[in-house]
XYZ file of C-alpha atoms in Angstrom:
775
model
C 10.016 -15.044 12.809
C 6.595 -14.589 14.426
C 4.909 -17.696 15.875
C 1.648 -18.150 17.786
C 0.613 -20.848 20.223
C -1.471 -21.402 23.361
C -0.523 -22.891 26.727
C -3.724 -24.933 27.012
C -7.365 -25.101 25.930
C -10.694 -25.741 27.742
C -11.337 -29.472 28.105
C -15.076 -29.802 28.564
C -16.110 -29.070 24.993
C -18.396 -26.481 23.453
C -21.484 -28.099 25.011
C -19.792 -29.709 28.054
C -19.650 -33.040 26.258
C -16.851 -34.294 28.516
C -18.881 -33.522 31.655
C -21.785 -35.575 30.332
C -19.531 -38.463 29.358
C -17.693 -38.491 32.693
C -20.850 -38.511 34.769
C -22.390 -41.256 32.638
C -19.211 -43.286 33.083
C -19.245 -42.825 36.855
C -22.884 -43.968 36.936
C -21.929 -47.106 35.030
C -23.805 -46.067 31.884
C -20.806 -45.449 29.588
C -17.953 -47.947 29.120
C -14.397 -46.725 29.498
C -13.781 -47.295 25.783
C -16.587 -44.877 24.856
C -15.371 -42.306 27.384
C -11.900 -42.477 25.840
C -13.410 -42.164 22.343
C -15.307 -39.024 23.353
C -12.115 -37.557 24.814
C -10.215 -38.260 21.587
C -13.010 -36.665 19.563
C -12.846 -33.499 21.674
C -9.060 -33.294 21.431
C -9.191 -33.539 17.631
C -11.896 -30.885 17.473
C -9.918 -28.504 19.665
C -6.702 -29.056 17.722
C -8.567 -28.282 14.503
C -9.643 -24.920 15.964
C -6.023 -24.162 16.809
C -4.938 -25.069 13.278
C -7.689 -22.960 11.715
C -6.455 -19.968 13.748
C -3.015 -20.366 12.192
C -1.222 -21.464 15.351
C 2.193 -22.916 14.649
C 1.711 -25.778 17.115
C -1.291 -27.534 18.628
C -0.974 -28.096 22.359
C -0.957 -31.710 23.597
C -0.934 -32.848 27.235
C -3.307 -30.156 28.481
C -6.368 -32.424 28.163
C -7.349 -34.199 31.395
C -10.266 -36.417 32.299
C -10.300 -34.915 35.804
C -7.181 -32.847 36.495
C -3.845 -32.263 34.793
C -1.843 -32.580 38.034
C -3.456 -35.958 38.715
C -2.396 -36.982 35.205
C 1.222 -36.329 36.196
C 0.841 -38.569 39.250
C 0.056 -41.436 36.884
C 2.495 -40.303 34.203
C 5.372 -40.541 36.663
C 4.072 -43.556 38.565
C 3.786 -42.040 42.037
C 0.265 -43.042 43.055
C 0.051 -42.981 46.867
C 0.456 -46.390 48.485
C -2.549 -45.759 50.761
C -4.907 -46.526 47.852
C -3.723 -50.131 47.925
C -3.649 -50.630 44.164
C -2.715 -54.238 43.391
C -2.222 -54.154 39.631
C -5.634 -55.594 38.844
C -7.139 -52.146 38.252
C -6.983 -50.310 34.944
C -5.111 -46.979 34.883
C -8.460 -45.220 34.475
C -9.906 -46.944 37.545
C -6.881 -45.926 39.605
C -7.072 -42.370 38.279
C -10.694 -41.904 39.296
C -10.066 -43.640 42.634
C -7.452 -40.992 43.472
C -9.818 -38.227 42.365
C -13.034 -39.473 43.977
C -11.984 -41.891 46.714
C -12.771 -45.581 47.181
C -15.948 -46.723 48.888
C -16.423 -50.239 50.231
C -19.397 -51.575 52.170
C -19.432 -54.657 54.364
C -21.492 -56.031 57.190
C -20.610 -55.221 60.766
C -19.250 -58.089 62.782
C -20.224 -58.977 66.295
C -16.936 -57.506 67.493
C -18.040 -54.080 66.246
C -20.863 -53.994 68.741
C -23.100 -52.675 65.946
C -25.462 -53.995 63.344
C -26.118 -53.139 59.721
C -23.720 -52.092 56.990
C -20.357 -50.451 57.570
C -19.108 -47.966 54.977
C -15.345 -47.913 54.639
C -12.796 -47.044 51.999
C -10.028 -44.636 51.120
C -10.457 -40.852 50.956
C -9.635 -39.064 47.714
C -6.545 -36.954 47.245
C -6.743 -33.561 48.884
C -7.987 -30.862 46.538
C -7.016 -27.183 46.621
C -7.035 -24.084 44.437
C -4.680 -23.767 41.472
C -2.814 -20.617 42.523
C -5.282 -17.691 42.559
C -7.876 -19.299 40.265
C -11.149 -21.089 40.984
C -9.787 -24.250 39.374
C -9.072 -27.038 41.896
C -6.182 -29.453 41.452
C -5.567 -32.777 43.178
C -2.611 -32.530 45.548
C 0.195 -35.084 45.031
C 1.330 -36.917 48.177
C 5.027 -37.549 48.817
C 7.074 -39.360 51.440
C 10.488 -40.960 51.709
C 9.218 -44.121 49.988
C 7.950 -42.268 46.902
C 9.418 -43.575 43.672
C 8.898 -42.417 40.095
C 8.433 -44.681 37.093
C 7.473 -43.353 33.696
C 4.095 -44.491 32.320
C 3.913 -42.448 29.129
C 1.554 -44.538 26.999
C -1.464 -42.230 27.349
C 0.522 -39.078 26.581
C 2.370 -40.689 23.657
C -0.948 -41.880 22.229
C -2.243 -38.305 22.313
C 0.916 -37.117 20.544
C 0.296 -39.746 17.856
C -3.307 -38.531 17.510
C -2.084 -34.984 16.839
C 0.603 -36.079 14.376
C -1.987 -38.117 12.474
C -4.215 -35.058 11.866
C -1.586 -33.971 10.686
C -0.468 -31.274 13.130
C 2.722 -30.141 14.810
C 2.339 -30.975 18.519
C 3.806 -28.949 21.370
C 3.526 -31.019 24.537
C 2.556 -29.035 27.662
C 3.261 -30.426 31.141
C 3.773 -29.155 34.646
C 7.491 -28.869 35.296
C 9.255 -31.083 37.854
C 9.946 -28.408 40.475
C 6.415 -27.019 40.463
C 5.077 -30.591 40.612
C 6.980 -31.229 43.837
C 6.226 -27.760 45.214
C 2.463 -28.164 44.727
C 2.446 -31.572 46.406
C 2.464 -32.284 50.124
C 4.839 -34.209 52.341
C 2.887 -36.960 54.100
C 5.662 -37.798 56.541
C 6.641 -35.726 59.547
C 9.802 -33.749 58.862
C 10.192 -35.047 55.302
C 11.488 -32.541 52.735
C 9.910 -33.410 49.380
C 12.696 -31.539 47.582
C 14.973 -34.532 48.144
C 12.767 -36.355 45.629
C 13.885 -34.115 42.778
C 16.865 -36.314 41.920
C 14.532 -39.334 41.766
C 12.007 -37.483 39.610
C 14.349 -35.977 37.016
C 15.294 -39.285 35.350
C 11.615 -39.887 34.602
C 11.355 -36.453 32.969
C 14.557 -37.154 31.007
C 13.160 -40.451 29.743
C 9.929 -38.736 28.734
C 11.697 -35.935 26.862
C 13.824 -38.486 25.034
C 10.761 -40.463 23.973
C 8.944 -37.308 22.851
C 11.912 -36.226 20.747
C 11.986 -39.679 19.144
C 8.287 -39.198 18.314
C 9.132 -36.051 16.363
C 7.922 -33.524 18.954
C 9.805 -30.280 18.310
C 8.828 -28.386 21.475
C 7.910 -29.311 25.045
C 6.356 -26.647 27.252
C 7.243 -27.158 30.912
C 5.145 -24.977 33.203
C 6.919 -23.654 36.278
C 4.353 -21.206 37.671
C 6.116 -21.202 41.040
C 8.562 -18.752 39.458
C 5.852 -16.191 40.237
C 6.048 -16.976 43.971
C 8.409 -15.951 46.754
C 10.836 -18.864 46.623
C 13.449 -19.833 49.173
C 17.029 -20.335 47.941
C 16.507 -24.100 48.130
C 13.642 -24.001 45.614
C 15.547 -21.594 43.357
C 18.502 -23.999 43.432
C 16.132 -26.840 42.587
C 15.125 -25.019 39.399
C 18.778 -24.556 38.478
C 19.519 -28.236 39.087
C 16.448 -29.443 37.188
C 17.029 -27.415 34.032
C 20.780 -27.969 34.010
C 19.892 -31.637 33.542
C 16.806 -31.338 31.355
C 18.300 -28.650 29.144
C 20.895 -31.011 27.724
C 18.540 -33.874 26.827
C 18.210 -32.535 23.285
C 14.482 -31.775 23.361
C 13.818 -28.010 22.970
C 12.058 -26.738 26.111
C 9.777 -23.747 26.490
C 9.748 -22.768 30.170
C 6.370 -21.175 30.981
C 5.448 -18.874 33.870
C 2.148 -17.119 34.490
C -0.265 -15.555 37.018
C 2.312 -13.300 38.684
C 5.342 -11.076 38.187
C 8.668 -12.893 38.239
C 10.049 -10.305 40.654
C 13.281 -11.506 42.218
C 13.104 -14.664 40.079
C 13.375 -12.700 36.823
C 17.124 -13.155 36.447
C 16.823 -16.857 37.324
C 14.107 -17.432 34.713
C 16.153 -15.725 32.025
C 19.315 -17.654 32.878
C 17.948 -21.204 33.009
C 19.341 -23.264 30.092
C 16.146 -23.715 28.082
C 15.361 -22.943 24.447
C 12.550 -20.517 25.214
C 10.751 -18.620 27.966
C 7.056 -17.700 28.210
C 6.066 -14.761 30.441
C 2.709 -13.328 31.505
C 2.584 -9.799 30.074
C -1.006 -9.313 31.306
C -0.251 -9.780 35.008
C 3.243 -8.257 34.772
C 3.438 -5.850 31.806
C 6.188 -3.894 33.564
C 8.515 -6.912 33.280
C 8.151 -7.465 29.544
C 10.925 -5.158 28.356
C 13.362 -6.164 31.155
C 12.863 -9.828 30.207
C 13.282 -9.022 26.504
C 16.576 -7.303 27.262
C 17.908 -9.935 29.657
C 16.942 -13.162 27.879
C 19.792 -14.302 25.564
C 19.016 -13.623 21.915
C 19.498 -17.256 20.946
C 16.400 -18.161 22.975
C 12.771 -17.758 22.034
C 10.603 -15.329 23.974
C 6.896 -16.124 24.201
C 4.797 -13.132 25.253
C 1.456 -13.831 26.945
C -0.316 -10.727 25.671
C -3.925 -12.036 25.436
C -5.623 -12.300 28.831
C -6.154 -15.993 29.571
C -7.926 -15.282 32.872
C -10.664 -12.863 31.832
C -13.123 -12.478 28.971
C -12.679 -8.862 27.934
C -11.799 -8.316 24.312
C -8.153 -7.362 23.858
C -6.974 -3.909 22.960
C -5.183 -5.104 19.840
C -3.587 -1.734 19.113
C -2.001 -1.652 22.547
C -0.907 -5.271 22.200
C 0.732 -4.556 18.856
C 2.540 -1.556 20.319
C 3.975 -3.702 23.117
C 4.874 -6.573 20.806
C 6.585 -4.387 18.243
C 8.878 -2.978 20.935
C 9.829 -6.488 21.984
C 10.307 -7.637 18.408
C 12.746 -4.788 17.774
C 14.770 -5.837 20.811
C 14.697 -9.518 19.819
C 15.776 -9.156 16.208
C 12.340 -9.912 14.784
C 11.887 -13.237 16.645
C 8.827 -13.502 18.821
C 6.194 -15.986 19.996
C 2.747 -14.600 20.803
C 0.299 -16.349 23.140
C -2.370 -15.925 25.793
C -1.003 -15.152 29.235
C -1.839 -18.646 30.542
C -3.929 -21.674 29.602
C -7.359 -20.823 28.206
C -8.767 -23.392 30.658
C -9.961 -20.433 32.742
C -12.299 -18.867 30.152
C -15.433 -20.188 28.394
C -15.147 -22.125 25.162
C -16.804 -19.352 23.121
C -18.975 -16.265 23.632
C -19.354 -15.193 20.008
C -22.933 -16.384 19.528
C -24.072 -16.727 23.139
C -27.862 -16.451 23.087
C -28.077 -14.786 26.497
C -25.878 -11.812 25.577
C -27.048 -8.804 23.614
C -25.036 -7.519 20.681
C -23.363 -4.734 22.647
C -22.082 -7.039 25.383
C -20.963 -9.685 22.894
C -18.825 -7.033 21.267
C -16.932 -6.479 24.514
C -16.138 -10.131 25.234
C -13.903 -12.960 24.019
C -13.962 -16.658 24.944
C -11.255 -19.174 24.094
C -12.210 -19.456 20.409
C -12.311 -15.663 20.053
C -8.905 -15.397 21.723
C -7.526 -17.789 19.114
C -8.822 -15.361 16.508
C -7.132 -12.447 18.287
C -3.860 -14.348 18.018
C -4.474 -14.765 14.293
C -5.013 -11.015 13.876
C -1.900 -10.137 15.877
C 0.220 -12.576 13.879
C -0.953 -11.111 10.553
C -0.346 -7.563 11.727
C 3.118 -8.402 13.049
C 3.943 -10.003 9.702
C 3.233 -6.615 8.147
C -0.055 -7.733 6.605
C -2.337 -5.301 8.490
C -4.505 -4.834 5.410
C -5.766 -8.420 5.673
C -6.980 -7.818 9.228
C -7.984 -4.161 8.967
C -11.635 -4.998 9.599
C -10.850 -6.949 12.781
C -8.597 -4.161 14.083
C -11.298 -1.571 13.414
C -13.922 -3.700 15.172
C -11.642 -4.000 18.202
C -11.293 -0.203 18.420
C -15.029 0.381 18.085
C -15.906 -2.219 20.729
C -13.516 -0.744 23.261
C -14.754 2.774 22.599
C -18.384 1.645 23.009
C -17.586 0.055 26.342
C -15.981 3.240 27.677
C -18.964 5.416 26.749
C -21.824 2.990 27.466
C -24.440 4.263 29.929
C -24.802 0.737 31.272
C -21.428 0.858 33.014
C -21.616 3.809 35.443
C -24.242 4.632 38.101
C -23.960 7.977 39.894
C -26.084 6.826 42.851
C -23.711 3.959 43.589
C -20.702 6.265 43.423
C -22.367 8.748 45.799
C -23.160 6.032 48.338
C -19.569 4.843 48.372
C -18.324 8.376 48.852
C -20.680 8.945 51.811
C -19.900 5.626 53.557
C -19.007 6.249 57.258
C -15.524 5.200 58.302
C -16.939 2.865 60.977
C -19.356 1.106 58.613
C -17.207 -2.028 58.910
C -17.432 -2.358 62.702
C -19.851 -4.429 64.818
C -21.454 -2.656 67.771
C -19.717 -4.749 70.447
C -16.659 -6.999 70.774
C -17.066 -10.719 70.209
C -17.413 -11.848 73.878
C -20.373 -9.507 74.318
C -21.938 -10.700 71.073
C -21.309 -14.335 71.943
C -23.166 -14.023 75.248
C -26.142 -12.356 73.540
C -26.237 -14.986 70.780
C -26.099 -17.905 73.231
C -28.966 -16.470 75.192
C -31.026 -16.093 72.011
C -30.147 -19.355 70.237
C -29.867 -21.821 73.166
C -27.688 -24.279 71.232
C -26.090 -27.409 72.728
C -22.352 -27.942 72.990
C -20.743 -28.804 69.656
C -23.732 -27.544 67.639
C -24.331 -29.219 64.296
C -25.164 -27.510 61.029
C -24.482 -27.774 57.298
C -22.856 -25.301 54.949
C -26.033 -24.363 53.087
C -27.017 -26.354 50.012
C -28.736 -29.726 49.794
C -28.946 -32.114 46.799
C -30.009 -30.461 43.558
C -32.210 -33.282 42.321
C -33.355 -33.833 38.756
C -36.803 -32.581 39.804
C -35.359 -29.323 41.132
C -33.310 -28.725 37.993
C -36.257 -29.566 35.747
C -38.574 -27.148 37.556
C -35.997 -24.368 37.470
C -35.302 -24.940 33.773
C -39.024 -24.941 32.968
C -39.512 -21.705 34.898
C -36.609 -20.128 33.052
C -38.042 -21.237 29.691
C -41.423 -19.800 30.617
C -43.225 -23.152 30.512
C -43.788 -23.196 34.292
C -45.700 -20.274 35.774
C -44.235 -18.428 38.745
C -46.864 -19.618 41.282
C -46.274 -23.234 40.281
C -42.506 -22.753 40.418
C -42.724 -21.189 43.870
C -44.859 -24.088 45.088
C -42.344 -26.589 43.700
C -39.437 -24.872 45.448
C -41.378 -24.609 48.694
C -42.004 -28.352 48.585
C -38.259 -28.900 48.225
C -37.581 -26.543 51.131
C -40.121 -28.388 53.265
C -38.398 -31.660 52.373
C -34.963 -30.302 53.324
C -36.216 -28.876 56.627
C -38.074 -32.058 57.592
C -35.032 -34.210 56.831
C -32.771 -31.950 58.921
C -35.176 -32.069 61.854
C -35.389 -35.853 61.600
C -31.593 -36.077 61.569
C -31.365 -33.881 64.665
C -29.326 -30.995 63.288
C -29.218 -27.918 65.519
C -29.015 -25.000 63.051
C -30.890 -25.598 59.822
C -30.691 -24.277 56.273
C -33.382 -24.034 53.621
C -31.348 -26.071 51.116
C -31.058 -23.504 48.300
C -33.332 -25.405 45.906
C -34.117 -22.182 44.050
C -30.452 -21.338 43.424
C -28.585 -22.279 40.279
C -25.158 -21.239 41.611
C -23.962 -19.426 44.719
C -22.690 -16.461 42.697
C -24.948 -16.509 39.644
C -28.077 -16.496 41.802
C -27.115 -13.183 43.403
C -25.677 -11.630 40.273
C -28.982 -12.189 38.473
C -30.640 -9.922 41.045
C -27.997 -7.185 41.119
C -27.361 -4.420 38.615
C -24.051 -4.405 36.749
C -24.099 -8.141 35.971
C -24.779 -10.025 32.750
C -25.080 -13.765 32.220
C -24.139 -16.118 29.466
C -26.048 -19.157 28.260
C -22.950 -21.303 27.691
C -20.065 -19.525 29.409
C -19.067 -22.624 31.383
C -15.645 -22.957 33.010
C -14.246 -26.084 34.674
C -13.902 -25.860 38.449
C -12.854 -29.456 39.194
C -13.516 -32.879 37.695
C -16.824 -32.672 35.844
C -17.952 -29.666 37.896
C -18.403 -26.536 35.782
C -19.441 -23.038 36.794
C -20.855 -20.233 34.692
C -19.294 -17.040 36.107
C -21.322 -13.843 35.806
C -19.971 -10.997 33.695
C -19.500 -8.081 36.092
C -19.396 -5.161 33.673
C -20.855 -2.182 35.573
C -21.608 -0.552 38.918
C -23.381 -2.857 41.383
C -26.543 -2.195 43.387
C -29.494 -4.142 44.818
C -33.016 -3.242 43.747
C -34.900 -5.455 46.227
C -34.486 -8.314 48.718
C -33.015 -11.443 47.136
C -33.358 -14.230 49.721
C -35.696 -13.028 52.461
C -38.943 -14.662 51.293
C -37.367 -18.107 50.887
C -35.588 -17.912 54.259
C -38.634 -16.654 56.157
C -40.730 -19.452 54.652
C -38.146 -22.008 55.789
C -38.009 -20.497 59.287
C -41.799 -20.786 59.518
C -41.449 -24.584 59.245
C -39.274 -25.062 62.342
C -38.610 -23.752 65.820
C -34.881 -24.300 65.329
C -32.680 -21.459 64.054
C -32.716 -21.135 60.257
C -29.590 -19.699 58.616
C -29.943 -17.003 56.019
C -27.506 -17.947 53.247
C -25.590 -15.297 51.311
C -22.471 -15.184 49.167
C -19.858 -12.678 50.272
C -18.523 -9.739 48.262
C -15.031 -11.142 47.632
C -16.361 -14.487 46.419
C -18.840 -12.768 44.097
C -15.952 -10.621 42.845
C -13.476 -13.481 42.494
C -15.885 -15.928 40.880
C -17.138 -13.464 38.305
C -15.419 -12.190 35.205
C -14.682 -8.794 36.728
C -14.524 -5.475 34.942
C -10.992 -4.230 34.361
C -11.793 -0.510 34.073
C -11.739 0.331 37.804
C -9.902 -0.985 40.884
C -11.161 -4.329 42.167
C -11.376 -2.801 45.645
C -14.026 -0.358 44.418
C -16.071 -3.123 42.823
C -15.805 -5.232 46.002
C -17.145 -2.397 48.128
C -20.080 -1.885 45.779
C -21.000 -5.573 46.158
C -20.488 -5.375 49.936
C -23.080 -2.616 50.223
C -25.613 -4.681 48.276
C -25.029 -7.681 50.588
C -25.205 -5.372 53.624
C -28.721 -4.360 52.582
C -29.712 -8.032 52.317
C -28.266 -8.820 55.757
C -30.270 -5.964 57.275
C -33.479 -7.212 55.639
C -32.918 -10.776 56.884
C -32.385 -9.560 60.419
C -35.486 -7.367 60.248
C -37.450 -10.452 59.167
C -36.421 -12.272 62.364
C -33.550 -14.417 61.051
C -31.074 -14.914 63.918
C -28.216 -16.627 62.023
C -26.843 -15.291 58.746
C -23.998 -16.931 56.820
C -21.942 -14.863 54.368
C -19.787 -17.327 52.455
C -16.259 -16.263 51.506
C -14.542 -19.385 50.124
C -12.608 -17.262 47.633
C -10.971 -14.761 49.962
C -7.699 -16.727 50.045
C -7.938 -17.359 46.334
C -7.885 -13.621 45.636
C -4.632 -13.176 47.531
C -1.816 -11.899 45.281
C 0.847 -14.519 44.714
C 3.574 -12.154 45.854
C 3.610 -11.440 49.596
C 4.572 -7.821 49.038
C 1.076 -7.200 47.673
C -0.804 -9.092 50.392
C -1.309 -6.215 52.799
C -3.140 -3.947 50.392
C -5.435 -6.723 49.170
C -6.267 -8.042 52.637
C -7.050 -4.547 53.902
C -9.754 -3.917 51.307
C -10.981 -7.505 51.086
C -11.571 -7.982 54.816
C -13.081 -4.499 55.075
C -15.543 -5.378 52.304
C -16.633 -8.451 54.273
C -17.037 -6.449 57.476
C -19.060 -3.800 55.662
C -21.409 -6.525 54.416
C -21.787 -8.054 57.906
C -21.713 -5.224 60.431
C -25.169 -3.629 60.262
C -26.699 -6.107 62.738
C -27.458 -6.362 66.462
C -25.185 -8.225 68.870
C -27.563 -11.194 69.144
C -27.574 -11.833 65.384
C -24.936 -14.453 64.675
C -22.799 -13.962 61.546
C -21.196 -17.050 60.016
C -18.759 -17.309 57.147
C -17.457 -20.320 55.246
C -14.107 -20.957 53.545
C -12.886 -24.043 51.716
C -10.223 -25.693 49.556
C -7.439 -23.214 50.198
C -4.580 -22.803 52.646
C -5.482 -20.220 55.289
C -2.808 -20.604 57.933
C -0.620 -17.814 56.571
C -3.400 -15.198 56.761
C -5.060 -16.134 60.052
C -4.748 -12.667 61.626
C -6.602 -11.211 58.648
C -9.273 -13.936 58.785
C -9.731 -13.175 62.469
C -10.020 -9.492 61.533
C -13.097 -10.341 59.454
C -14.725 -10.773 62.885
C -17.340 -13.364 61.883
C -18.924 -14.929 64.942
C -18.495 -18.433 63.460
C -16.230 -19.627 60.663
C -16.642 -23.025 59.002
C -13.717 -24.417 57.007
C -12.803 -27.438 54.887
C -10.426 -29.715 56.802
C -11.360 -33.380 56.324
C -9.254 -34.119 53.225
C -6.195 -32.807 55.041
C -7.090 -34.902 58.134
C -7.554 -31.672 60.138
C -4.096 -30.454 59.108
C -5.570 -27.108 57.988
C -7.051 -26.620 61.453
C -3.770 -26.746 63.334
C -2.903 -23.179 62.421
C -6.194 -21.951 63.873
C -5.258 -23.561 67.191
C -1.673 -22.295 67.182
C -2.935 -18.816 66.364
C -5.660 -19.103 69.035
C -8.438 -18.062 66.700
C -10.673 -15.926 68.939
C -14.168 -16.716 67.655
C -16.136 -19.929 67.075
C -15.069 -22.416 64.417
C -16.542 -25.412 62.581
C -13.972 -27.702 60.943
C -15.448 -29.919 58.224
C -15.605 -33.550 59.308
C -16.273 -35.176 55.950
C -15.471 -34.524 52.292
C -18.565 -33.682 50.271
C -16.789 -33.896 46.904
C -16.477 -37.671 47.197
C -19.391 -40.160 47.079
C -17.721 -41.981 49.974
C -19.720 -41.881 53.236
C -17.444 -42.047 56.301
C -18.850 -43.606 59.443
C -19.431 -41.889 62.785
C -16.209 -43.307 64.237
C -14.119 -41.651 61.522
C -15.854 -38.317 62.053
C -15.472 -38.622 65.822
C -11.733 -39.202 65.378
C -11.498 -35.963 63.396
C -13.561 -34.090 65.970
C -11.295 -35.284 68.756
C -8.323 -34.008 66.773
C -10.124 -30.680 66.380
C -10.876 -30.524 70.104
C -7.148 -30.805 70.799
C -6.552 -27.392 69.233
C -9.912 -25.596 69.514
C -11.590 -24.959 72.902
C -14.711 -27.097 73.286
C -16.979 -24.099 73.838
C -15.969 -22.677 70.444
C -16.278 -25.858 68.352
C -19.020 -26.499 65.762
C -19.661 -29.685 63.743
C -20.367 -29.560 60.003
C -19.425 -31.016 56.578
C -16.587 -29.544 54.522
C -18.836 -27.704 52.074
C -22.324 -27.540 50.555
C -24.143 -30.721 49.538
C -25.716 -29.739 46.209
C -23.616 -32.206 44.197
C -24.495 -35.217 46.349
C -27.581 -37.457 46.344
C -30.052 -37.681 49.215
C -29.209 -41.257 50.345
C -25.500 -40.529 50.855
C -26.285 -37.064 52.286
C -28.666 -38.457 54.908
C -26.287 -41.277 55.796
C -23.316 -38.927 56.211
C -25.265 -36.366 58.234
C -26.680 -39.080 60.495
C -23.117 -40.195 61.204
C -22.077 -36.588 61.788
C -24.866 -35.964 64.313
C -24.010 -39.237 66.073
C -20.359 -38.195 66.285
C -21.316 -34.808 67.754
C -23.542 -36.455 70.356
C -20.757 -38.828 71.325
C -18.390 -35.899 71.728
C -20.939 -34.126 73.945
C -21.202 -37.230 76.084
C -17.427 -37.413 76.418
C -17.255 -33.736 77.400
C -20.070 -33.942 79.982
C -18.893 -34.772 83.513
C -20.315 -38.044 84.853
């Protein structure tokens, strides 16, 4: 029997309806009841699409109002005690408090020695990347006091919604072992694995209640099976599924993003009713899994790419699936490789794409249609989908032969690149001395990461310019006014190294891609990054080159407004690569080097224009790391070389910064050091400087700016809190190497909270200078 299903679907809606509803709710404009009604409307709409595509089950449990991992924290009743919930809050209030933090304001007392208002509260849960994607999940917090109590009402209500359609629901949840693995121990020396025996009863209760509701399948995602696991974590999987496998609820164990490797036998032997594998990331494992998995279990093959937007080669997919079907006695489930959360809702009628490009691409809705075609063909009814199969062949052939894809000049430049093109002229100590003489910065210099609030006025002007209703001179004047505002505010605050604020930029990747060859852009290709934040990744379909300077005019204008150093702000080659939908017809290393050369040209032009500080952001370099350590070396070699190529064509006294955020870096510190940036700024505040400790243990050789406050939360910490974090940083980083900055860019914040937070940050830096200066 051939069945089709998906592991998850995009949540935001075709027109980002959920984003709009969430932000209205947070502003107090939309009651919780109306937010919940909009969510239910979107779920029903998405389930209808799945039914229309002929899927055998609609997927329930994948819809989240902020993050699916945070949903599990509430589902299993393990909200961290530090939030101080007292039972008076609604579940929704607690949920958003964990995601966004709690802000309280009260007057200072005489004992404070201060006057005015004091901003206090509770920081949000730490946020980090979901494996090697640009999706951010909220990190569960565990300690020895953690208990689990099932609160299944929301999930059961969603199951009832699906049944009422009517539809056959398959509930999708993160599995218990991955849930613990992806969390963090918040107690010194505490092993969160000991919590597994406390957690499993809650899962057992949930499975029992789902079976009583008539749910025929539950998908438990255990993506950690694609990681290098210690024996203890492998044993935890055995223990968990020995217990859950006998509850009586059929389980589909799902893995994705990585080869199973040495966990292949374990995955095939766990006592579950079915196994889903990622045949896009690990096609070489498909036949071994098909042979090893017992024939009484279902095999779900993730054959449609859930991570990228290229149209599938349906003939190749059918060839692979038919081989598996023969081995499995005709039984087979067909699916995308992972949740479709990571691709746009639809690209079929995107107004920004020409007909040729549309023919090469597939969003979530189009991938549902590909599943329909594969199911029909596997049933032996190829005649009913002959047109779709023919269109697939033609589109792929057109892409191979299109003149838009290859550029001989780009290929020649790569071939002629000198072997030392990735090396600075002098070692860091020599550069540092030259930069200090040129810049004359104080101890613990303060700066920001680059962007400032993208106000309604900025967005309106940019939209009008894009529509053609605002002429270019008027647009330029509007952006210059915003730059002047950002510079004047920074000078008033007392920051040491300024930025122009990026008013003219829509997105840190899209802005550059729009000015480079080889990129195309969608009108509605939005993908959720975290919470209500969506990004619109460029489509990187061809060879990359730069026709002219992209940022120089804006940066030079900003520098003309101040005597302080003005940072040139660029996005690095690996982040542009990782945050685009990247072509799959050549090695990623080749594409990265093409982008690096384009950024190198921009760096050279900024330096020639007199810009002394240039930041090349690489927040995605850790994100691009293969999930299996055996593949790390090759990736890090070409990724760090691409960065160095982009940064190395400058004099010693030009200071190169880079920025990284919302990932764990401690296991690749030698490679980060090998990037040889003069200054690195990193996100550390949500982890209470935990992420910084590795930099101190490693003795990171260059200068470093640990973030002292979380920009993703509206909460404004006071100077005392920032000073505490800076003192912690100074314990592991030498004072003469330490910078002071926020965690990340400030585009999503408003000006009042931005100015308040930066004023506190500058005050904290000044206090630290005073402490470090001998009396």
